[in-house]
CSV table of C-alpha atoms in Angstrom, one decimal:
chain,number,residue,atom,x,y,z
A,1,UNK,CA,0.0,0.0,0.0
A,2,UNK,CA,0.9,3.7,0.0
A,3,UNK,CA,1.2,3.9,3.3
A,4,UNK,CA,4.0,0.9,3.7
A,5,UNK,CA,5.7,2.7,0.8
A,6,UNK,CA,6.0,6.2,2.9
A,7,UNK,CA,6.9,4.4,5.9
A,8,UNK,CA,9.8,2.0,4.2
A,9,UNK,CA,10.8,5.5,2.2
A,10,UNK,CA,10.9,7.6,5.4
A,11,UNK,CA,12.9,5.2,7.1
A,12,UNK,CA,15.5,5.2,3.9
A,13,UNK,CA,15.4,9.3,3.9
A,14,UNK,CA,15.9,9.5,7.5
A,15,UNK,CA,18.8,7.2,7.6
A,16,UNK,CA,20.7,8.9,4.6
A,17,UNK,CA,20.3,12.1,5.9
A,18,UNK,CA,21.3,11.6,9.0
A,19,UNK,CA,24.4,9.7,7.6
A,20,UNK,CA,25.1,12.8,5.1
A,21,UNK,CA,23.7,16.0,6.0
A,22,UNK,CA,21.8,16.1,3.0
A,23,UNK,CA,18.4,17.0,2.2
A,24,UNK,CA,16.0,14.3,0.4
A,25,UNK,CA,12.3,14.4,-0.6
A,26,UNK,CA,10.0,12.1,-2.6
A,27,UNK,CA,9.7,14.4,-5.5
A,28,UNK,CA,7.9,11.9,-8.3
A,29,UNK,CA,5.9,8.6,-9.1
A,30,UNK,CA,4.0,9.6,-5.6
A,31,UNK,CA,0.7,7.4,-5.9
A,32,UNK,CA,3.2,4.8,-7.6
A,33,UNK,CA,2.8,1.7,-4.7
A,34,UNK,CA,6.2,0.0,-6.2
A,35,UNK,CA,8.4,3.2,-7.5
A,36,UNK,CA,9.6,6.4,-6.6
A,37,UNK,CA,11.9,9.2,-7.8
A,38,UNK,CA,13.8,10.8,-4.7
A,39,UNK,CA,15.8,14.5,-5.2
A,40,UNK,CA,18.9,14.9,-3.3
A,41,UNK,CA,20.5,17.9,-3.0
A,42,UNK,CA,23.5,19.7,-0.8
A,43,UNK,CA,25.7,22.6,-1.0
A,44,UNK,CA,29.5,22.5,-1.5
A,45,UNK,CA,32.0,24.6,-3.0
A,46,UNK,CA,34.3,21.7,-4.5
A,47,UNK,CA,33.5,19.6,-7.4
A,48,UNK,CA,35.6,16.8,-6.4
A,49,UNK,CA,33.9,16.9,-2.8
A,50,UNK,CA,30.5,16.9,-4.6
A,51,UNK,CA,31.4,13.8,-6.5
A,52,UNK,CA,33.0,12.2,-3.4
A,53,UNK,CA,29.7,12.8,-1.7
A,54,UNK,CA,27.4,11.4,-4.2
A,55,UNK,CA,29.6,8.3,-5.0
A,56,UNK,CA,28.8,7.4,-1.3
A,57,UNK,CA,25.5,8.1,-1.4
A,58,UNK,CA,24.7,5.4,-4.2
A,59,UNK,CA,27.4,3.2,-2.4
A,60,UNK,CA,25.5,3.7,1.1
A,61,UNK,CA,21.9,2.9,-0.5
A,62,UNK,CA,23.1,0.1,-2.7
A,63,UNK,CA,24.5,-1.8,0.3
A,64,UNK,CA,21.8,-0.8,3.0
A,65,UNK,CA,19.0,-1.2,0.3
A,66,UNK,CA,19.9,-3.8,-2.3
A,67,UNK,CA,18.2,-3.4,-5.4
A,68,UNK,CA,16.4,-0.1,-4.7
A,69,UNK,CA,18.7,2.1,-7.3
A,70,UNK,CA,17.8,1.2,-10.4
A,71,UNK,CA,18.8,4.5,-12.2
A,72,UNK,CA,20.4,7.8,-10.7
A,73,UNK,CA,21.1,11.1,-12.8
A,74,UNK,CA,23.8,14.1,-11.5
A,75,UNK,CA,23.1,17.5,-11.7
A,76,UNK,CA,25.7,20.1,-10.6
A,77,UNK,CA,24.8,23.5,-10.9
């Protein structure tokens, strides 16, 4: 149900960003019961930190979560 999903995502969001110091949202596929799209984002002043940071986060949620990334895009403004 969409309830389980919310509760199994919010316990995936609050681990990462606790881990992190990131902020992350649900931000597609919301009344999808078996996907979602989540938005990361964070601040930092170094390119090479910013890769370093996302690196980990896939790392983190493929190893915690196995087989819940399926795709991931980058965007660095």
């Amino acid at each position: 149900t969409l309830k389980e999903k919310r509760r199994y995502l919010n316990s995936i969001k609050d681990k990462t960003r606790s881990k992190f110091n990131i902020s992350i949202a649900e931000v597609g596929l919301l009344d999808n019961v078996s996907e979602s799209i989540v938005g990361i984002a964070f601040v930092s002043n170094d390119g090479n930190h910013t890769n370093q940071v996302v690196s980990s986060i896939i790392d983190f949620l493929e190893k915690e979560f196995p087989g819940l990334v399926t795709d991931y895009s980058v965007e660095i403004l």
